[in-house]
Amino acid sequence: MPELDEVSRRVDDLRARIQHHNQRYHELDDPEISDADYDALVRELRGLEEEFPELVTPDSPTQQVGSAPSGLFAPVAHRIPMMSLDNAFSDEELEAWGARLERRLAAERGDDPDDPDDAGEGAMAIGYVCELKIDGLAMSIRYEGGRYVQAATRGDGRLGEDVTANVATLATVPAELPAGAPSVVEVRGEVYMPVAAFEALNARQAEAGARLFVNPRNSAAGSLRQKDPAVTASRELSWWSYQLGEVEGGPAFARHSETLAWLAELGLPVNPEIRVLATLDEVQAFCRQWEANRHDLPYEIDG
């Protein structure tokens, strides 16, 4: 086993590198490494912190979500925090997650985990919603009285940036919800740049002799952080909705699939490649399908 001092030095090095890449990715929109290489750094740090919990600190990148707001725009406090997703990089990790989920649901129902009948019923009752993870910028969009009033970036999960004027230029973000919508509807989703829009943007950049953009995700983030909304409007950004934040006067849902169906009823864009599946084997097949066909999509996906 390595000496604690040696591990501590490696942890400090990983934190410094991750924080550097966080700034390049979130604040400068100019990443230096691939998502896979970044994920590898985070996984190594998280593994060391799990093995040596005495080295965990509140300011570690593993204890934070996203990044702090840049200061270019007014801050917005999220009434309900915007959390990040966890990762699974193999079938084995997905199966381990599924087992933890079944145990948690069984405990909440008071089932006996050693009773095969209870375990079988629990497995049948779960169901899985499979969605593509859009490679864009997480966004919270708020409607009051059915009217669009605010858009904010995720930021650090609790405090984001007010980009209301810029997001209002997106054709896929409705200015109003249908009659009868709840008094407050806060919708979470992903702003992204379609591949065709990214290629057209870089063609214009090359023609003007300007710097080319690295990828659609960072191009979308940079386009949203423009002081002039007309610049954002020229970048042809789009948006998918996938989750609710604060809602006042709306229905209650027992399943995530019901939430997605309701978002679509409100006229909000919901990705068409969503599937409700019964088993983890089907989930794994869904993942393999899109790993093989991800480049057939008109937008980029992450993971």
Tab-separated table of C-alpha atoms in Angstrom:
chain	number	residue	atom	x	y	z
A	1	MET	CA	0.000	0.000	0.000
A	2	PRO	CA	1.410	3.451	-0.882
A	3	GLU	CA	2.466	5.796	1.901
A	4	LEU	CA	-0.123	8.381	2.942
A	5	ASP	CA	2.246	11.247	2.071
A	6	GLU	CA	2.660	9.872	-1.447
A	7	VAL	CA	-1.114	9.524	-1.871
A	8	SER	CA	-1.652	13.037	-0.506
A	9	ARG	CA	0.740	14.478	-3.094
A	10	ARG	CA	-1.064	12.617	-5.881
A	11	VAL	CA	-4.435	13.860	-4.613
A	12	ASP	CA	-3.168	17.457	-4.552
A	13	ASP	CA	-1.835	17.069	-8.096
A	14	LEU	CA	-5.113	15.620	-9.361
A	15	ARG	CA	-7.149	18.385	-7.743
A	16	ALA	CA	-4.972	21.082	-9.282
A	17	ARG	CA	-5.196	19.490	-12.726
A	18	ILE	CA	-8.959	18.980	-12.512
A	19	GLN	CA	-9.544	22.545	-11.334
A	20	HIS	CA	-7.400	23.805	-14.218
A	21	HIS	CA	-9.432	21.815	-16.738
A	22	ASN	CA	-12.694	22.891	-15.087
A	23	GLN	CA	-11.729	26.509	-15.710
A	24	ARG	CA	-10.767	25.778	-19.319
A	25	TYR	CA	-14.035	23.915	-19.909
A	26	HIS	CA	-16.623	25.896	-17.940
A	27	GLU	CA	-15.268	29.445	-17.900
A	28	LEU	CA	-13.052	29.779	-20.973
A	29	ASP	CA	-14.982	27.328	-23.207
A	30	ASP	CA	-11.596	26.119	-24.482
A	31	PRO	CA	-10.871	22.548	-23.259
A	32	GLU	CA	-7.378	21.108	-23.498
A	33	ILE	CA	-8.228	17.421	-23.010
A	34	SER	CA	-11.004	15.052	-24.064
A	35	ASP	CA	-14.007	14.236	-21.881
A	36	ALA	CA	-12.682	10.689	-21.454
A	37	ASP	CA	-9.303	11.930	-20.192
A	38	TYR	CA	-11.022	14.366	-17.825
A	39	ASP	CA	-13.306	11.623	-16.504
A	40	ALA	CA	-10.251	9.421	-15.873
A	41	LEU	CA	-8.702	12.122	-13.673
A	42	VAL	CA	-11.907	12.519	-11.663
A	43	ARG	CA	-12.324	8.758	-11.269
A	44	GLU	CA	-8.768	8.385	-9.987
A	45	LEU	CA	-9.267	11.217	-7.486
A	46	ARG	CA	-12.605	9.832	-6.300
A	47	GLY	CA	-11.074	6.374	-5.881
A	48	LEU	CA	-8.210	7.722	-3.760
A	49	GLU	CA	-10.605	9.752	-1.619
A	50	GLU	CA	-12.772	6.676	-1.030
A	51	GLU	CA	-9.713	4.658	-0.025
A	52	PHE	CA	-8.300	7.471	2.116
A	53	PRO	CA	-11.328	9.449	3.422
A	54	GLU	CA	-9.102	11.489	5.716
A	55	LEU	CA	-7.836	13.290	2.597
A	56	VAL	CA	-11.298	14.505	1.516
A	57	THR	CA	-11.713	18.296	1.726
A	58	PRO	CA	-14.815	20.458	1.148
A	59	ASP	CA	-13.163	22.243	-1.788
A	60	SER	CA	-12.252	19.040	-3.638
A	61	PRO	CA	-13.666	18.872	-7.188
A	62	THR	CA	-15.430	15.640	-6.187
A	63	GLN	CA	-17.481	17.586	-3.630
A	64	GLN	CA	-18.657	20.228	-6.104
A	65	VAL	CA	-21.106	20.435	-8.998
A	66	GLY	CA	-20.237	22.340	-12.181
A	67	SER	CA	-18.316	25.551	-11.601
A	68	ALA	CA	-18.812	28.913	-10.001
A	69	PRO	CA	-20.597	31.589	-12.074
A	70	SER	CA	-18.170	33.659	-14.144
A	71	GLY	CA	-19.381	37.082	-13.018
A	72	LEU	CA	-20.239	38.210	-16.560
A	73	PHE	CA	-23.970	37.938	-15.831
A	74	ALA	CA	-26.184	38.569	-12.813
A	75	PRO	CA	-26.318	35.632	-10.396
A	76	VAL	CA	-29.459	33.512	-10.051
A	77	ALA	CA	-30.075	31.381	-6.948
A	78	HIS	CA	-31.698	28.077	-7.902
A	79	ARG	CA	-34.690	27.427	-5.681
A	80	ILE	CA	-34.093	23.717	-6.208
A	81	PRO	CA	-30.400	22.831	-6.709
A	82	MET	CA	-29.311	21.602	-10.146
A	83	MET	CA	-27.335	18.452	-9.466
A	84	SER	CA	-25.006	16.597	-11.814
A	85	LEU	CA	-25.334	12.978	-12.940
A	86	ASP	CA	-23.191	10.101	-11.761
A	87	ASN	CA	-21.352	7.933	-14.279
A	88	ALA	CA	-21.191	4.228	-15.054
A	89	PHE	CA	-18.451	3.181	-17.487
A	90	SER	CA	-19.122	-0.553	-17.818
A	91	ASP	CA	-21.891	-3.157	-17.691
A	92	GLU	CA	-20.592	-4.189	-14.272
A	93	GLU	CA	-20.923	-0.657	-12.876
A	94	LEU	CA	-24.431	-0.382	-14.327
A	95	GLU	CA	-25.421	-3.699	-12.747
A	96	ALA	CA	-23.998	-2.577	-9.384
A	97	TRP	CA	-26.055	0.609	-9.613
A	98	GLY	CA	-29.158	-1.437	-10.444
A	99	ALA	CA	-28.580	-3.662	-7.413
A	100	ARG	CA	-28.215	-0.615	-5.130
A	101	LEU	CA	-31.421	0.829	-6.561
A	102	GLU	CA	-33.350	-2.397	-5.948
A	103	ARG	CA	-32.093	-2.584	-2.352
A	104	ARG	CA	-33.048	1.041	-1.720
A	105	LEU	CA	-36.552	0.606	-3.130
A	106	ALA	CA	-37.019	-2.642	-1.221
A	107	ALA	CA	-36.009	-0.924	2.011
A	108	GLU	CA	-38.447	1.936	1.380
A	109	ARG	CA	-41.262	-0.585	0.813
A	110	GLY	CA	-40.237	-2.693	3.781
A	111	ASP	CA	-39.581	-5.758	1.616
A	112	ASP	CA	-37.409	-8.612	2.837
A	113	PRO	CA	-34.281	-8.624	0.617
A	114	ASP	CA	-33.815	-12.351	1.348
A	115	ASP	CA	-37.336	-13.202	0.165
A	116	PRO	CA	-37.164	-14.132	-3.564
A	117	ASP	CA	-40.810	-13.197	-4.046
A	118	ASP	CA	-40.217	-9.691	-2.684
A	119	ALA	CA	-37.018	-9.326	-4.711
A	120	GLY	CA	-38.777	-10.427	-7.877
A	121	GLU	CA	-41.633	-7.998	-7.412
A	122	GLY	CA	-39.193	-5.176	-6.728
A	123	ALA	CA	-37.240	-5.900	-9.893
A	124	MET	CA	-40.435	-5.952	-11.957
A	125	ALA	CA	-41.689	-2.698	-10.430
A	126	ILE	CA	-38.675	-0.543	-11.222
A	127	GLY	CA	-38.559	0.068	-14.958
A	128	TYR	CA	-35.867	2.276	-16.507
A	129	VAL	CA	-36.102	5.452	-18.564
A	130	CYS	CA	-33.241	5.588	-21.075
A	131	GLU	CA	-32.298	8.973	-22.529
A	132	LEU	CA	-29.382	10.249	-24.567
A	133	LYS	CA	-27.083	12.532	-22.568
A	134	ILE	CA	-26.938	15.616	-24.765
A	135	ASP	CA	-23.508	17.238	-24.893
A	136	GLY	CA	-24.487	20.812	-24.167
A	137	LEU	CA	-25.013	23.282	-21.376
A	138	ALA	CA	-27.440	22.568	-18.528
A	139	MET	CA	-30.158	25.224	-18.326
A	140	SER	CA	-33.059	26.056	-16.029
A	141	ILE	CA	-35.942	27.912	-17.725
A	142	ARG	CA	-38.723	29.442	-15.655
A	143	TYR	CA	-42.327	30.228	-16.619
A	144	GLU	CA	-44.685	32.249	-14.428
A	145	GLY	CA	-48.341	32.598	-15.343
A	146	GLY	CA	-47.518	30.648	-18.488
A	147	ARG	CA	-44.968	33.203	-19.704
A	148	TYR	CA	-41.205	32.824	-20.109
A	149	VAL	CA	-39.523	34.972	-17.431
A	150	GLN	CA	-36.008	33.645	-16.772
A	151	ALA	CA	-33.223	31.346	-17.916
A	152	ALA	CA	-30.202	30.483	-15.794
A	153	THR	CA	-27.138	28.288	-16.223
A	154	ARG	CA	-26.407	25.561	-13.687
A	155	GLY	CA	-23.264	27.247	-12.366
A	156	ASP	CA	-22.204	25.443	-9.202
A	157	GLY	CA	-25.625	23.845	-8.797
A	158	ARG	CA	-26.940	26.446	-6.370
A	159	LEU	CA	-25.962	29.696	-8.067
A	160	GLY	CA	-26.069	30.165	-11.836
A	161	GLU	CA	-25.925	32.999	-14.368
A	162	ASP	CA	-28.893	34.945	-15.721
A	163	VAL	CA	-28.942	34.399	-19.489
A	164	THR	CA	-32.636	35.193	-19.972
A	165	ALA	CA	-32.225	37.509	-22.973
A	166	ASN	CA	-29.897	35.110	-24.772
A	167	VAL	CA	-32.030	31.985	-24.292
A	168	ALA	CA	-35.100	33.922	-25.449
A	169	THR	CA	-33.554	33.922	-28.949
A	170	LEU	CA	-33.762	30.103	-29.216
A	171	ALA	CA	-36.597	29.054	-31.521
A	172	THR	CA	-37.159	25.860	-29.500
A	173	VAL	CA	-37.876	27.771	-26.268
A	174	PRO	CA	-41.555	28.816	-26.292
A	175	ALA	CA	-42.400	32.311	-25.063
A	176	GLU	CA	-45.679	31.045	-23.610
A	177	LEU	CA	-47.098	27.766	-22.325
A	178	PRO	CA	-50.610	26.567	-23.204
A	179	ALA	CA	-53.639	27.851	-21.310
A	180	GLY	CA	-54.076	26.073	-17.992
A	181	ALA	CA	-50.345	25.678	-17.317
A	182	PRO	CA	-49.351	25.836	-13.619
A	183	SER	CA	-48.606	29.230	-12.110
A	184	VAL	CA	-44.890	28.363	-11.912
A	185	VAL	CA	-43.082	25.841	-14.099
A	186	GLU	CA	-39.314	25.561	-13.921
A	187	VAL	CA	-37.934	23.299	-16.620
A	188	ARG	CA	-34.425	21.880	-16.692
A	189	GLY	CA	-32.812	20.860	-19.939
A	190	GLU	CA	-29.795	21.130	-22.214
A	191	VAL	CA	-28.926	23.904	-24.635
A	192	TYR	CA	-26.811	22.537	-27.480
A	193	MET	CA	-25.484	23.414	-30.911
A	194	PRO	CA	-26.514	21.023	-33.701
A	195	VAL	CA	-23.617	19.586	-35.683
A	196	ALA	CA	-24.719	21.367	-38.872
A	197	ALA	CA	-24.826	24.717	-37.053
A	198	PHE	CA	-21.354	24.063	-35.606
A	199	GLU	CA	-19.903	23.269	-39.016
A	200	ALA	CA	-21.512	26.372	-40.523
A	201	LEU	CA	-20.154	28.516	-37.675
A	202	ASN	CA	-16.614	27.242	-38.159
A	203	ALA	CA	-16.918	27.790	-41.913
A	204	ARG	CA	-17.782	31.441	-41.221
A	205	GLN	CA	-14.909	31.680	-38.748
A	206	ALA	CA	-12.454	30.255	-41.284
A	207	GLU	CA	-13.691	32.607	-43.983
A	208	ALA	CA	-13.171	35.552	-41.650
A	209	GLY	CA	-9.729	34.306	-40.609
A	210	ALA	CA	-10.908	33.956	-37.022
A	211	ARG	CA	-10.191	31.225	-34.461
A	212	LEU	CA	-12.087	27.986	-35.021
A	213	PHE	CA	-14.241	26.567	-32.248
A	214	VAL	CA	-13.209	23.275	-30.622
A	215	ASN	CA	-16.521	21.408	-30.460
A	216	PRO	CA	-20.291	22.025	-30.473
A	217	ARG	CA	-20.619	21.902	-26.682
A	218	ASN	CA	-18.140	24.680	-26.010
A	219	SER	CA	-19.429	26.629	-28.985
A	220	ALA	CA	-22.904	26.504	-27.411
A	221	ALA	CA	-21.563	27.629	-24.037
A	222	GLY	CA	-19.618	30.496	-25.591
A	223	SER	CA	-22.622	31.517	-27.670
A	224	LEU	CA	-24.787	31.794	-24.568
A	225	ARG	CA	-22.223	33.913	-22.736
A	226	GLN	CA	-22.476	36.781	-25.202
A	227	LYS	CA	-23.423	40.226	-23.951
A	228	ASP	CA	-25.252	40.836	-27.228
A	229	PRO	CA	-28.225	38.433	-27.625
A	230	ALA	CA	-28.066	39.001	-31.388
A	231	VAL	CA	-24.793	37.047	-31.430
A	232	THR	CA	-26.494	34.172	-29.619
A	233	ALA	CA	-29.380	34.316	-32.087
A	234	SER	CA	-26.957	33.950	-35.006
A	235	ARG	CA	-25.520	30.681	-33.636
A	236	GLU	CA	-28.643	28.522	-34.230
A	237	LEU	CA	-28.714	26.939	-30.762
A	238	SER	CA	-31.393	24.474	-29.744
A	239	TRP	CA	-32.722	22.949	-26.522
A	240	TRP	CA	-34.097	19.691	-25.120
A	241	SER	CA	-36.115	19.622	-21.878
A	242	TYR	CA	-35.806	16.608	-19.568
A	243	GLN	CA	-36.644	17.484	-15.962
A	244	LEU	CA	-38.700	19.692	-13.671
A	245	GLY	CA	-37.430	22.062	-11.023
A	246	GLU	CA	-39.878	24.163	-9.019
A	247	VAL	CA	-43.557	23.741	-9.953
A	248	GLU	CA	-46.535	25.440	-8.296
A	249	GLY	CA	-50.035	24.199	-9.009
A	250	GLY	CA	-48.963	21.326	-11.237
A	251	PRO	CA	-49.716	17.594	-11.192
A	252	ALA	CA	-47.739	15.069	-9.156
A	253	PHE	CA	-45.894	12.308	-10.993
A	254	ALA	CA	-44.854	8.872	-9.768
A	255	ARG	CA	-42.627	8.121	-12.769
A	256	HIS	CA	-40.044	10.079	-14.689
A	257	SER	CA	-41.640	8.940	-17.962
A	258	GLU	CA	-44.848	10.712	-16.890
A	259	THR	CA	-42.882	13.926	-16.352
A	260	LEU	CA	-41.409	13.709	-19.846
A	261	ALA	CA	-44.833	13.113	-21.383
A	262	TRP	CA	-46.216	16.151	-19.543
A	263	LEU	CA	-43.345	18.361	-20.747
A	264	ALA	CA	-44.216	17.371	-24.302
A	265	GLU	CA	-47.893	18.203	-23.668
A	266	LEU	CA	-46.804	21.698	-22.618
A	267	GLY	CA	-45.158	22.134	-26.010
A	268	LEU	CA	-41.609	21.857	-24.656
A	269	PRO	CA	-39.086	19.961	-26.803
A	270	VAL	CA	-38.454	16.430	-25.520
A	271	ASN	CA	-35.852	14.235	-27.212
A	272	PRO	CA	-37.490	11.534	-29.378
A	273	GLU	CA	-34.899	8.851	-28.549
A	274	ILE	CA	-36.322	8.109	-25.083
A	275	ARG	CA	-37.259	4.546	-24.193
A	276	VAL	CA	-38.917	2.999	-21.133
A	277	LEU	CA	-37.367	-0.440	-20.579
A	278	ALA	CA	-38.038	-3.231	-18.129
A	279	THR	CA	-34.594	-4.748	-17.491
A	280	LEU	CA	-30.955	-3.751	-17.218
A	281	ASP	CA	-30.187	-6.103	-20.114
A	282	GLU	CA	-32.415	-3.910	-22.289
A	283	VAL	CA	-30.712	-0.814	-20.903
A	284	GLN	CA	-27.297	-2.215	-21.840
A	285	ALA	CA	-28.555	-2.988	-25.345
A	286	PHE	CA	-29.819	0.602	-25.630
A	287	CYS	CA	-26.372	1.891	-24.620
A	288	ARG	CA	-24.588	-0.353	-27.111
A	289	GLN	CA	-26.958	0.714	-29.880
A	290	TRP	CA	-26.153	4.393	-29.389
A	291	GLU	CA	-22.458	3.799	-28.851
A	292	ALA	CA	-22.442	2.320	-32.346
A	293	ASN	CA	-24.754	4.904	-33.932
A	294	ARG	CA	-24.015	8.117	-32.045
A	295	HIS	CA	-22.530	9.800	-35.117
A	296	ASP	CA	-25.783	9.322	-37.028
A	297	LEU	CA	-27.425	11.905	-34.764
A	298	PRO	CA	-27.631	15.589	-35.801
A	299	TYR	CA	-26.213	16.580	-32.384
A	300	GLU	CA	-23.486	15.266	-30.120
A	301	ILE	CA	-24.070	13.082	-27.083
A	302	ASP	CA	-21.840	12.657	-24.059
A	303	GLY	CA	-20.650	9.435	-22.446
